[in-house]
Amino acid sequence: MNGRNLGFLRSAKVCANLAQGYPPPALGEVLVWATAGVVFSKVLSMLDALIIGGGPAGLMAAIYLARYRREVLLIDEGASRAALIPESHNYPGFKGIAGPALLARLREQASLYGAPLERGRVISLHHRSDGGFVARWSGGEILVRTALVATGLVDETPNIAGMNPAEVHSGRVRFCPICDGNEALDRRIGVYGSSDEAAKKALFLRTYSRDVMLFETGEKPIPAETLKSLGEAGIRRAGRPVRVDCSADATRVIDTTGAATDLDVLYPALGCHVRSQLATAIGAVCTPEGNLKVDSHQETTVGCLYAAGDVVSDLHQITVGMGHAAIAATAIHNRLGRNMR
């Protein structure tokens, strides 16, 4: 964190006092604490904006707000969905770039403009009576005029023997056919799930290959109309997978009948968990799926609380999230009033 923002973070001692029931200090109050026998003090200030989440959307918002010369802090738990991408060919300007490499470039750019990036978890947001929010996180407590939630989502991973994170990083198991379906042209594709959504994903993947198979969980019936579409598309149906064995040559799926099918790529379609709880806990409205509802400026139904990326949209695309972030950051800047030199 750079020097101009150090005054925004509480010390561990102050956090301990809060945990023991001491009231939080008011804006402008001088905090005093001791560490290793040395006494420190600082004035508790208020940030212009807190960004929660360090994926592409959060980092883009940090870049914009830092370039707008706003006092901003980004707190990231280190669980960005983008970090799982072995290589994206769907991000503009690159023939291919790995998710971790893209995140590193964005962090470097945000730091270039002085945006502090902190590793940690935001535990809660609370309204202040005089406006803005109190944010409690693993590093303490801060006061903010506005907040932007860019916490994304978590894909449901199949609970199948042999399935592990390494297969996602290797590209043998993928989650987003919009991102990488084109790289599966004429390859052997499997989709795992039995809801209508899984069947629709299988039908979408017929855009890229004639060899698509749907492995059904059996937990939810597929509507008759969708079953008809699967048949017309030539999509084969198989039983529930019980084991996945990945090698350099293929992803072998063994189902409940004992049959083994060799694939080039397997797409789980079990849904996802949208990480919108921080916002909904203070009254933000979300869809039944958990996506936060926002206006044309990316502001949620809670004033001064914005959202961007997968926590908002069910079109899970990096470019979409970064567009949200640019809109939200600009709206925040305009809302806060002029900050002339």
mmCIF file of C-alpha atoms in Angstrom:
data_model
loop_
_atom_site.group_PDB
_atom_site.id
_atom_site.type_symbol
_atom_site.label_atom_id
_atom_site.label_comp_id
_atom_site.label_asym_id
_atom_site.label_seq_id
_atom_site.Cartn_x
_atom_site.Cartn_y
_atom_site.Cartn_z
ATOM 1 C CA MET A 1 0.000 0.000 0.000
ATOM 2 C CA ASN A 2 1.363 3.463 -0.817
ATOM 3 C CA GLY A 3 1.946 6.134 1.813
ATOM 4 C CA ARG A 4 -1.045 8.337 1.068
ATOM 5 C CA ASN A 5 -3.463 5.540 1.935
ATOM 6 C CA LEU A 6 -1.883 4.213 5.141
ATOM 7 C CA GLY A 7 -4.199 6.352 7.242
ATOM 8 C CA PHE A 8 -7.224 4.455 6.011
ATOM 9 C CA LEU A 9 -6.375 1.157 7.723
ATOM 10 C CA ARG A 10 -6.787 0.432 11.406
ATOM 11 C CA SER A 11 -4.124 -1.334 13.416
ATOM 12 C CA ALA A 12 -4.554 -4.836 14.795
ATOM 13 C CA LYS A 13 -4.854 -3.248 18.246
ATOM 14 C CA VAL A 14 -7.811 -1.126 17.170
ATOM 15 C CA CYS A 15 -9.480 -4.202 15.646
ATOM 16 C CA ALA A 16 -9.036 -6.049 18.935
ATOM 17 C CA ASN A 17 -10.708 -3.157 20.762
ATOM 18 C CA LEU A 18 -13.658 -3.348 18.390
ATOM 19 C CA ALA A 19 -13.977 -7.082 18.972
ATOM 20 C CA GLN A 20 -14.169 -6.380 22.734
ATOM 21 C CA GLY A 21 -17.122 -4.066 22.233
ATOM 22 C CA TYR A 22 -15.486 -0.642 22.073
ATOM 23 C CA PRO A 23 -17.382 1.765 19.777
ATOM 24 C CA PRO A 24 -15.732 2.620 16.445
ATOM 25 C CA PRO A 25 -14.075 6.053 16.354
ATOM 26 C CA ALA A 26 -15.707 8.883 14.458
ATOM 27 C CA LEU A 27 -14.363 10.344 11.253
ATOM 28 C CA GLY A 28 -11.364 12.522 12.043
ATOM 29 C CA GLU A 29 -10.740 11.002 15.475
ATOM 30 C CA VAL A 30 -7.087 10.335 16.311
ATOM 31 C CA LEU A 31 -6.319 6.676 16.918
ATOM 32 C CA VAL A 32 -3.507 5.820 19.317
ATOM 33 C CA TRP A 33 -1.992 2.353 19.806
ATOM 34 C CA ALA A 34 1.253 0.726 20.827
ATOM 35 C CA THR A 35 3.231 -2.004 19.121
ATOM 36 C CA ALA A 36 6.457 -3.407 20.582
ATOM 37 C CA GLY A 37 6.614 -0.501 23.002
ATOM 38 C CA VAL A 38 6.360 2.186 20.297
ATOM 39 C CA VAL A 39 3.334 4.512 20.332
ATOM 40 C CA PHE A 40 1.697 5.426 17.028
ATOM 41 C CA SER A 41 -1.185 7.695 16.117
ATOM 42 C CA LYS A 42 -3.141 8.543 12.991
ATOM 43 C CA VAL A 43 -6.323 10.274 11.883
ATOM 44 C CA LEU A 44 -9.103 8.030 10.619
ATOM 45 C CA SER A 45 -9.985 9.299 7.149
ATOM 46 C CA MET A 46 -12.620 8.265 4.638
ATOM 47 C CA LEU A 47 -11.872 6.615 1.311
ATOM 48 C CA ASP A 48 -13.596 7.701 -1.861
ATOM 49 C CA ALA A 49 -14.155 4.097 -2.912
ATOM 50 C CA LEU A 50 -13.617 0.546 -1.752
ATOM 51 C CA ILE A 51 -13.388 -2.172 -4.404
ATOM 52 C CA ILE A 52 -14.175 -5.659 -3.161
ATOM 53 C CA GLY A 53 -12.659 -8.314 -5.422
ATOM 54 C CA GLY A 54 -9.464 -8.385 -7.484
ATOM 55 C CA GLY A 55 -10.581 -10.124 -10.655
ATOM 56 C CA PRO A 56 -10.634 -8.335 -14.036
ATOM 57 C CA ALA A 57 -13.672 -6.211 -13.110
ATOM 58 C CA GLY A 58 -12.309 -5.086 -9.757
ATOM 59 C CA LEU A 59 -8.871 -4.318 -11.156
ATOM 60 C CA MET A 60 -10.318 -2.352 -14.061
ATOM 61 C CA ALA A 61 -12.342 -0.254 -11.607
ATOM 62 C CA ALA A 62 -9.189 0.352 -9.559
ATOM 63 C CA ILE A 63 -7.313 1.508 -12.659
ATOM 64 C CA TYR A 64 -10.083 3.916 -13.640
ATOM 65 C CA LEU A 65 -10.546 5.374 -10.156
ATOM 66 C CA ALA A 66 -6.801 5.757 -9.595
ATOM 67 C CA ARG A 67 -6.519 7.577 -12.911
ATOM 68 C CA TYR A 68 -9.395 9.793 -11.763
ATOM 69 C CA ARG A 69 -7.152 10.602 -8.767
ATOM 70 C CA ARG A 70 -9.544 9.112 -6.251
ATOM 71 C CA GLU A 71 -8.572 7.665 -2.881
ATOM 72 C CA VAL A 72 -9.338 4.023 -3.546
ATOM 73 C CA LEU A 73 -8.501 0.683 -1.956
ATOM 74 C CA LEU A 74 -8.944 -2.760 -3.509
ATOM 75 C CA ILE A 75 -9.251 -5.771 -1.212
ATOM 76 C CA ASP A 76 -8.939 -9.175 -2.844
ATOM 77 C CA GLU A 77 -9.420 -12.615 -1.309
ATOM 78 C CA GLY A 78 -7.383 -14.245 -4.068
ATOM 79 C CA ALA A 79 -10.195 -16.402 -5.479
ATOM 80 C CA SER A 80 -10.791 -14.885 -8.913
ATOM 81 C CA ARG A 81 -12.465 -17.212 -11.406
ATOM 82 C CA ALA A 82 -10.140 -15.778 -14.056
ATOM 83 C CA ALA A 83 -7.156 -17.344 -12.289
ATOM 84 C CA LEU A 84 -8.429 -20.782 -13.385
ATOM 85 C CA ILE A 85 -8.190 -19.983 -17.107
ATOM 86 C CA PRO A 86 -5.247 -21.895 -18.646
ATOM 87 C CA GLU A 87 -5.387 -19.696 -21.751
ATOM 88 C CA SER A 88 -8.062 -17.384 -23.093
ATOM 89 C CA HIS A 89 -8.382 -16.730 -26.808
ATOM 90 C CA ASN A 90 -11.458 -14.592 -26.269
ATOM 91 C CA TYR A 91 -9.800 -11.550 -24.729
ATOM 92 C CA PRO A 92 -9.202 -8.710 -27.207
ATOM 93 C CA GLY A 93 -5.671 -7.835 -28.200
ATOM 94 C CA PHE A 94 -4.122 -11.215 -27.407
ATOM 95 C CA LYS A 95 -3.824 -14.342 -29.533
ATOM 96 C CA GLY A 96 -3.981 -16.127 -26.206
ATOM 97 C CA ILE A 97 -3.316 -15.194 -22.603
ATOM 98 C CA ALA A 98 -3.522 -17.222 -19.396
ATOM 99 C CA GLY A 99 -5.824 -15.944 -16.682
ATOM 100 C CA PRO A 100 -3.047 -15.512 -14.076
ATOM 101 C CA ALA A 101 -0.944 -13.569 -16.592
ATOM 102 C CA LEU A 102 -3.841 -11.245 -17.389
ATOM 103 C CA LEU A 103 -4.470 -10.611 -13.691
ATOM 104 C CA ALA A 104 -0.760 -9.876 -13.159
ATOM 105 C CA ARG A 105 -0.780 -7.304 -15.972
ATOM 106 C CA LEU A 106 -3.885 -5.620 -14.545
ATOM 107 C CA ARG A 107 -2.398 -5.520 -11.039
ATOM 108 C CA GLU A 108 0.781 -4.002 -12.422
ATOM 109 C CA GLN A 109 -1.186 -1.319 -14.233
ATOM 110 C CA ALA A 110 -3.320 -0.512 -11.170
ATOM 111 C CA SER A 111 -0.185 -0.194 -9.040
ATOM 112 C CA LEU A 112 1.402 2.061 -11.656
ATOM 113 C CA TYR A 113 -1.305 4.647 -10.950
ATOM 114 C CA GLY A 114 -1.054 4.259 -7.182
ATOM 115 C CA ALA A 115 -4.073 2.065 -6.470
ATOM 116 C CA PRO A 116 -3.383 0.121 -3.250
ATOM 117 C CA LEU A 117 -4.090 -3.609 -3.618
ATOM 118 C CA GLU A 118 -4.527 -5.519 -0.363
ATOM 119 C CA ARG A 119 -4.940 -9.275 0.124
ATOM 120 C CA GLY A 120 -7.767 -10.051 2.521
ATOM 121 C CA ARG A 121 -11.465 -10.731 2.933
ATOM 122 C CA VAL A 122 -14.193 -8.137 3.430
ATOM 123 C CA ILE A 123 -16.412 -9.505 6.179
ATOM 124 C CA SER A 124 -19.223 -6.972 6.216
ATOM 125 C CA LEU A 125 -20.492 -3.593 5.066
ATOM 126 C CA HIS A 126 -22.604 -1.331 7.261
ATOM 127 C CA HIS A 127 -24.333 1.970 6.512
ATOM 128 C CA ARG A 128 -23.052 5.057 8.306
ATOM 129 C CA SER A 129 -25.614 7.487 9.667
ATOM 130 C CA ASP A 130 -23.758 10.364 7.977
ATOM 131 C CA GLY A 131 -23.434 8.577 4.625
ATOM 132 C CA GLY A 132 -21.146 5.973 3.140
ATOM 133 C CA PHE A 133 -20.200 2.646 4.683
ATOM 134 C CA VAL A 134 -18.113 1.049 7.368
ATOM 135 C CA ALA A 135 -16.286 -1.931 5.892
ATOM 136 C CA ARG A 136 -14.852 -4.595 8.157
ATOM 137 C CA TRP A 137 -12.229 -6.842 6.664
ATOM 138 C CA SER A 138 -9.526 -9.253 7.748
ATOM 139 C CA GLY A 139 -7.089 -6.326 8.074
ATOM 140 C CA GLY A 140 -9.307 -4.068 10.176
ATOM 141 C CA GLU A 141 -12.013 -1.511 9.498
ATOM 142 C CA ILE A 142 -12.270 1.379 7.053
ATOM 143 C CA LEU A 143 -14.721 4.146 6.202
ATOM 144 C CA VAL A 144 -15.755 4.590 2.570
ATOM 145 C CA ARG A 145 -18.014 6.945 0.678
ATOM 146 C CA THR A 146 -18.824 4.381 -2.002
ATOM 147 C CA ALA A 147 -18.196 0.678 -2.550
ATOM 148 C CA LEU A 148 -18.018 -1.513 -5.616
ATOM 149 C CA VAL A 149 -18.718 -5.243 -5.313
ATOM 150 C CA ALA A 150 -16.789 -7.314 -7.864
ATOM 151 C CA THR A 151 -16.826 -10.612 -6.002
ATOM 152 C CA GLY A 152 -17.809 -12.808 -8.946
ATOM 153 C CA LEU A 153 -19.030 -16.367 -8.605
ATOM 154 C CA VAL A 154 -17.894 -19.925 -7.950
ATOM 155 C CA ASP A 155 -18.708 -22.692 -10.418
ATOM 156 C CA GLU A 156 -20.085 -25.871 -8.919
ATOM 157 C CA THR A 157 -17.426 -28.536 -9.447
ATOM 158 C CA PRO A 158 -18.512 -32.152 -9.953
ATOM 159 C CA ASN A 159 -17.974 -34.437 -6.978
ATOM 160 C CA ILE A 160 -16.531 -37.239 -9.088
ATOM 161 C CA ALA A 161 -13.589 -39.493 -8.334
ATOM 162 C CA GLY A 162 -10.522 -38.314 -10.233
ATOM 163 C CA MET A 163 -11.760 -34.740 -10.640
ATOM 164 C CA ASN A 164 -9.331 -32.178 -9.245
ATOM 165 C CA PRO A 165 -8.329 -28.534 -9.843
ATOM 166 C CA ALA A 166 -5.348 -29.574 -11.951
ATOM 167 C CA GLU A 167 -7.704 -30.760 -14.693
ATOM 168 C CA VAL A 168 -9.254 -27.286 -14.864
ATOM 169 C CA HIS A 169 -5.823 -25.662 -15.154
ATOM 170 C CA SER A 170 -4.805 -28.171 -17.842
ATOM 171 C CA GLY A 171 -7.835 -27.326 -19.987
ATOM 172 C CA ARG A 172 -9.263 -30.857 -19.808
ATOM 173 C CA VAL A 173 -12.194 -29.538 -17.781
ATOM 174 C CA ARG A 174 -13.703 -26.198 -18.777
ATOM 175 C CA PHE A 175 -16.688 -24.201 -17.592
ATOM 176 C CA CYS A 176 -17.379 -21.535 -20.223
ATOM 177 C CA PRO A 177 -18.048 -22.625 -23.827
ATOM 178 C CA ILE A 178 -18.516 -18.998 -24.867
ATOM 179 C CA CYS A 179 -14.910 -18.357 -23.823
ATOM 180 C CA ASP A 180 -13.279 -21.424 -25.328
ATOM 181 C CA GLY A 181 -15.768 -23.420 -27.403
ATOM 182 C CA ASN A 182 -14.024 -22.336 -30.586
ATOM 183 C CA GLU A 183 -10.876 -24.099 -29.388
ATOM 184 C CA ALA A 184 -12.873 -27.366 -29.277
ATOM 185 C CA LEU A 185 -13.638 -27.375 -33.004
ATOM 186 C CA ASP A 186 -14.375 -30.927 -34.196
ATOM 187 C CA ARG A 187 -13.208 -32.400 -30.903
ATOM 188 C CA ARG A 188 -14.899 -34.872 -28.560
ATOM 189 C CA ILE A 189 -16.944 -32.841 -26.100
ATOM 190 C CA GLY A 190 -18.808 -33.942 -22.990
ATOM 191 C CA VAL A 191 -21.288 -31.977 -20.883
ATOM 192 C CA TYR A 192 -22.114 -33.081 -17.331
ATOM 193 C CA GLY A 193 -25.517 -32.244 -15.846
ATOM 194 C CA SER A 194 -29.183 -33.046 -16.323
ATOM 195 C CA SER A 195 -31.006 -29.776 -15.898
ATOM 196 C CA ASP A 196 -32.392 -27.854 -18.826
ATOM 197 C CA GLU A 197 -29.342 -25.573 -18.538
ATOM 198 C CA ALA A 198 -26.954 -28.492 -19.095
ATOM 199 C CA ALA A 199 -28.882 -29.598 -22.152
ATOM 200 C CA LYS A 200 -28.772 -26.062 -23.538
ATOM 201 C CA LYS A 201 -24.999 -25.971 -23.024
ATOM 202 C CA ALA A 202 -24.691 -29.213 -24.979
ATOM 203 C CA LEU A 203 -26.810 -27.769 -27.789
ATOM 204 C CA PHE A 204 -24.661 -24.631 -27.841
ATOM 205 C CA LEU A 205 -21.512 -26.730 -28.154
ATOM 206 C CA ARG A 206 -22.914 -28.336 -31.301
ATOM 207 C CA THR A 207 -21.866 -25.020 -32.860
ATOM 208 C CA TYR A 208 -18.309 -26.361 -32.708
ATOM 209 C CA SER A 209 -18.459 -30.141 -32.978
ATOM 210 C CA ARG A 210 -20.663 -32.966 -34.188
ATOM 211 C CA ASP A 211 -19.344 -35.149 -31.359
ATOM 212 C CA VAL A 212 -21.139 -33.940 -28.230
ATOM 213 C CA MET A 213 -22.332 -36.188 -25.399
ATOM 214 C CA LEU A 214 -24.496 -35.299 -22.394
ATOM 215 C CA PHE A 215 -23.747 -37.146 -19.144
ATOM 216 C CA GLU A 216 -26.849 -36.890 -16.986
ATOM 217 C CA THR A 217 -26.956 -36.637 -13.220
ATOM 218 C CA GLY A 218 -30.545 -37.860 -13.070
ATOM 219 C CA GLU A 219 -31.411 -35.306 -10.387
ATOM 220 C CA LYS A 220 -33.657 -33.157 -12.569
ATOM 221 C CA PRO A 221 -35.700 -34.249 -15.568
ATOM 222 C CA ILE A 222 -35.002 -32.674 -18.935
ATOM 223 C CA PRO A 223 -38.155 -31.221 -20.528
ATOM 224 C CA ALA A 224 -39.584 -33.217 -23.435
ATOM 225 C CA GLU A 225 -39.094 -30.348 -25.880
ATOM 226 C CA THR A 226 -35.408 -30.104 -24.950
ATOM 227 C CA LEU A 227 -34.983 -33.868 -25.261
ATOM 228 C CA LYS A 228 -36.376 -33.614 -28.767
ATOM 229 C CA SER A 229 -33.849 -30.895 -29.609
ATOM 230 C CA LEU A 230 -31.020 -33.063 -28.277
ATOM 231 C CA GLY A 231 -32.098 -35.922 -30.516
ATOM 232 C CA GLU A 232 -32.414 -33.718 -33.568
ATOM 233 C CA ALA A 233 -28.924 -32.329 -32.925
ATOM 234 C CA GLY A 234 -27.438 -35.813 -32.673
ATOM 235 C CA ILE A 235 -26.311 -35.314 -29.077
ATOM 236 C CA ARG A 236 -25.827 -38.662 -27.380
ATOM 237 C CA ARG A 237 -26.945 -39.237 -23.801
ATOM 238 C CA ALA A 238 -25.081 -41.262 -21.203
ATOM 239 C CA GLY A 239 -25.396 -42.164 -17.534
ATOM 240 C CA ARG A 240 -24.067 -40.352 -14.499
ATOM 241 C CA PRO A 241 -20.243 -40.219 -14.372
ATOM 242 C CA VAL A 242 -18.626 -41.988 -11.431
ATOM 243 C CA ARG A 243 -14.988 -41.450 -12.348
ATOM 244 C CA VAL A 244 -12.866 -39.204 -14.543
ATOM 245 C CA ASP A 245 -9.352 -40.216 -15.595
ATOM 246 C CA CYS A 246 -7.326 -37.565 -17.394
ATOM 247 C CA SER A 247 -4.213 -38.299 -19.411
ATOM 248 C CA ALA A 248 -2.213 -36.497 -22.051
ATOM 249 C CA ASP A 249 -4.349 -38.102 -24.751
ATOM 250 C CA ALA A 250 -7.903 -37.969 -23.411
ATOM 251 C CA THR A 251 -10.330 -37.408 -20.573
ATOM 252 C CA ARG A 252 -11.915 -40.790 -19.908
ATOM 253 C CA VAL A 253 -15.352 -40.717 -18.269
ATOM 254 C CA ILE A 254 -16.730 -43.884 -16.673
ATOM 255 C CA ASP A 255 -20.489 -43.797 -16.017
ATOM 256 C CA THR A 256 -22.780 -45.823 -13.768
ATOM 257 C CA THR A 257 -23.218 -48.521 -16.410
ATOM 258 C CA GLY A 258 -19.476 -49.121 -16.480
ATOM 259 C CA ALA A 259 -19.148 -47.718 -19.984
ATOM 260 C CA ALA A 260 -16.024 -45.632 -20.672
ATOM 261 C CA THR A 261 -16.046 -42.653 -23.028
ATOM 262 C CA ASP A 262 -12.933 -40.815 -24.188
ATOM 263 C CA LEU A 263 -13.300 -37.033 -24.518
ATOM 264 C CA ASP A 264 -11.060 -34.129 -25.364
ATOM 265 C CA VAL A 265 -12.844 -31.744 -23.017
ATOM 266 C CA LEU A 266 -15.536 -32.029 -20.332
ATOM 267 C CA TYR A 267 -17.874 -29.146 -19.453
ATOM 268 C CA PRO A 268 -19.618 -29.381 -16.054
ATOM 269 C CA ALA A 269 -23.014 -27.673 -16.116
ATOM 270 C CA LEU A 270 -24.071 -27.851 -12.485
ATOM 271 C CA GLY A 271 -24.729 -24.164 -11.917
ATOM 272 C CA CYS A 272 -22.792 -21.702 -9.817
ATOM 273 C CA HIS A 273 -22.839 -19.784 -6.567
ATOM 274 C CA VAL A 274 -22.951 -16.002 -7.010
ATOM 275 C CA ARG A 275 -21.013 -14.222 -4.274
ATOM 276 C CA SER A 276 -23.484 -11.404 -3.635
ATOM 277 C CA GLN A 277 -24.033 -11.858 0.116
ATOM 278 C CA LEU A 278 -22.134 -8.728 1.171
ATOM 279 C CA ALA A 279 -24.548 -6.608 -0.843
ATOM 280 C CA THR A 280 -27.754 -8.485 -0.103
ATOM 281 C CA ALA A 281 -26.971 -8.366 3.628
ATOM 282 C CA ILE A 282 -27.511 -4.587 3.529
ATOM 283 C CA GLY A 283 -30.607 -4.717 1.357
ATOM 284 C CA ALA A 284 -29.394 -4.949 -2.245
ATOM 285 C CA VAL A 285 -31.913 -6.741 -4.443
ATOM 286 C CA CYS A 286 -30.792 -9.726 -6.490
ATOM 287 C CA THR A 287 -32.301 -12.123 -9.010
ATOM 288 C CA PRO A 288 -33.403 -15.648 -7.995
ATOM 289 C CA GLU A 289 -29.983 -16.813 -9.239
ATOM 290 C CA GLY A 290 -28.224 -14.352 -6.913
ATOM 291 C CA ASN A 291 -27.086 -11.760 -9.473
ATOM 292 C CA LEU A 292 -27.304 -8.215 -8.147
ATOM 293 C CA LYS A 293 -29.747 -5.896 -9.869
ATOM 294 C CA VAL A 294 -28.139 -2.658 -11.040
ATOM 295 C CA ASP A 295 -29.147 0.439 -12.997
ATOM 296 C CA SER A 296 -27.493 1.889 -16.091
ATOM 297 C CA HIS A 297 -24.642 3.216 -13.923
ATOM 298 C CA GLN A 298 -24.036 -0.188 -12.251
ATOM 299 C CA GLU A 299 -25.513 1.093 -8.979
ATOM 300 C CA THR A 300 -27.387 -1.486 -6.938
ATOM 301 C CA THR A 301 -30.688 -0.803 -5.207
ATOM 302 C CA VAL A 302 -28.597 0.421 -2.249
ATOM 303 C CA GLY A 303 -27.364 3.970 -2.782
ATOM 304 C CA CYS A 304 -23.589 4.402 -3.261
ATOM 305 C CA LEU A 305 -23.137 0.622 -3.635
ATOM 306 C CA TYR A 306 -22.100 -0.489 -7.113
ATOM 307 C CA ALA A 307 -21.460 -3.892 -8.660
ATOM 308 C CA ALA A 308 -19.612 -5.216 -11.699
ATOM 309 C CA GLY A 309 -18.748 -8.498 -13.365
ATOM 310 C CA ASP A 310 -20.114 -11.973 -12.796
ATOM 311 C CA VAL A 311 -21.847 -10.897 -9.572
ATOM 312 C CA VAL A 312 -24.147 -8.882 -11.861
ATOM 313 C CA SER A 313 -24.315 -10.649 -15.216
ATOM 314 C CA ASP A 314 -25.119 -14.218 -16.186
ATOM 315 C CA LEU A 315 -22.996 -13.671 -19.315
ATOM 316 C CA HIS A 316 -19.755 -14.649 -17.600
ATOM 317 C CA GLN A 317 -17.248 -12.818 -19.772
ATOM 318 C CA ILE A 318 -14.136 -10.877 -18.795
ATOM 319 C CA THR A 319 -14.873 -8.135 -21.301
ATOM 320 C CA VAL A 320 -18.414 -7.721 -19.967
ATOM 321 C CA GLY A 321 -17.157 -7.362 -16.408
ATOM 322 C CA MET A 322 -14.516 -4.839 -17.420
ATOM 323 C CA GLY A 323 -17.157 -2.808 -19.228
ATOM 324 C CA HIS A 324 -19.271 -2.816 -16.069
ATOM 325 C CA ALA A 325 -16.242 -1.626 -14.113
ATOM 326 C CA ALA A 326 -15.535 1.302 -16.430
ATOM 327 C CA ILE A 327 -19.171 2.426 -16.174
ATOM 328 C CA ALA A 328 -19.277 2.023 -12.390
ATOM 329 C CA ALA A 329 -15.950 3.753 -11.752
ATOM 330 C CA THR A 330 -16.951 6.729 -13.897
ATOM 331 C CA ALA A 331 -20.317 6.970 -12.131
ATOM 332 C CA ILE A 332 -18.557 6.898 -8.741
ATOM 333 C CA HIS A 333 -16.147 9.630 -9.828
ATOM 334 C CA ASN A 334 -18.969 11.855 -11.055
ATOM 335 C CA ARG A 335 -21.022 11.239 -7.930
ATOM 336 C CA LEU A 336 -18.264 12.256 -5.551
ATOM 337 C CA GLY A 337 -17.892 15.759 -6.914
ATOM 338 C CA ARG A 338 -14.862 17.579 -8.273
ATOM 339 C CA ASN A 339 -11.358 16.821 -7.037
ATOM 340 C CA MET A 340 -9.463 19.621 -8.771
ATOM 341 C CA ARG A 341 -5.685 19.943 -8.556
#
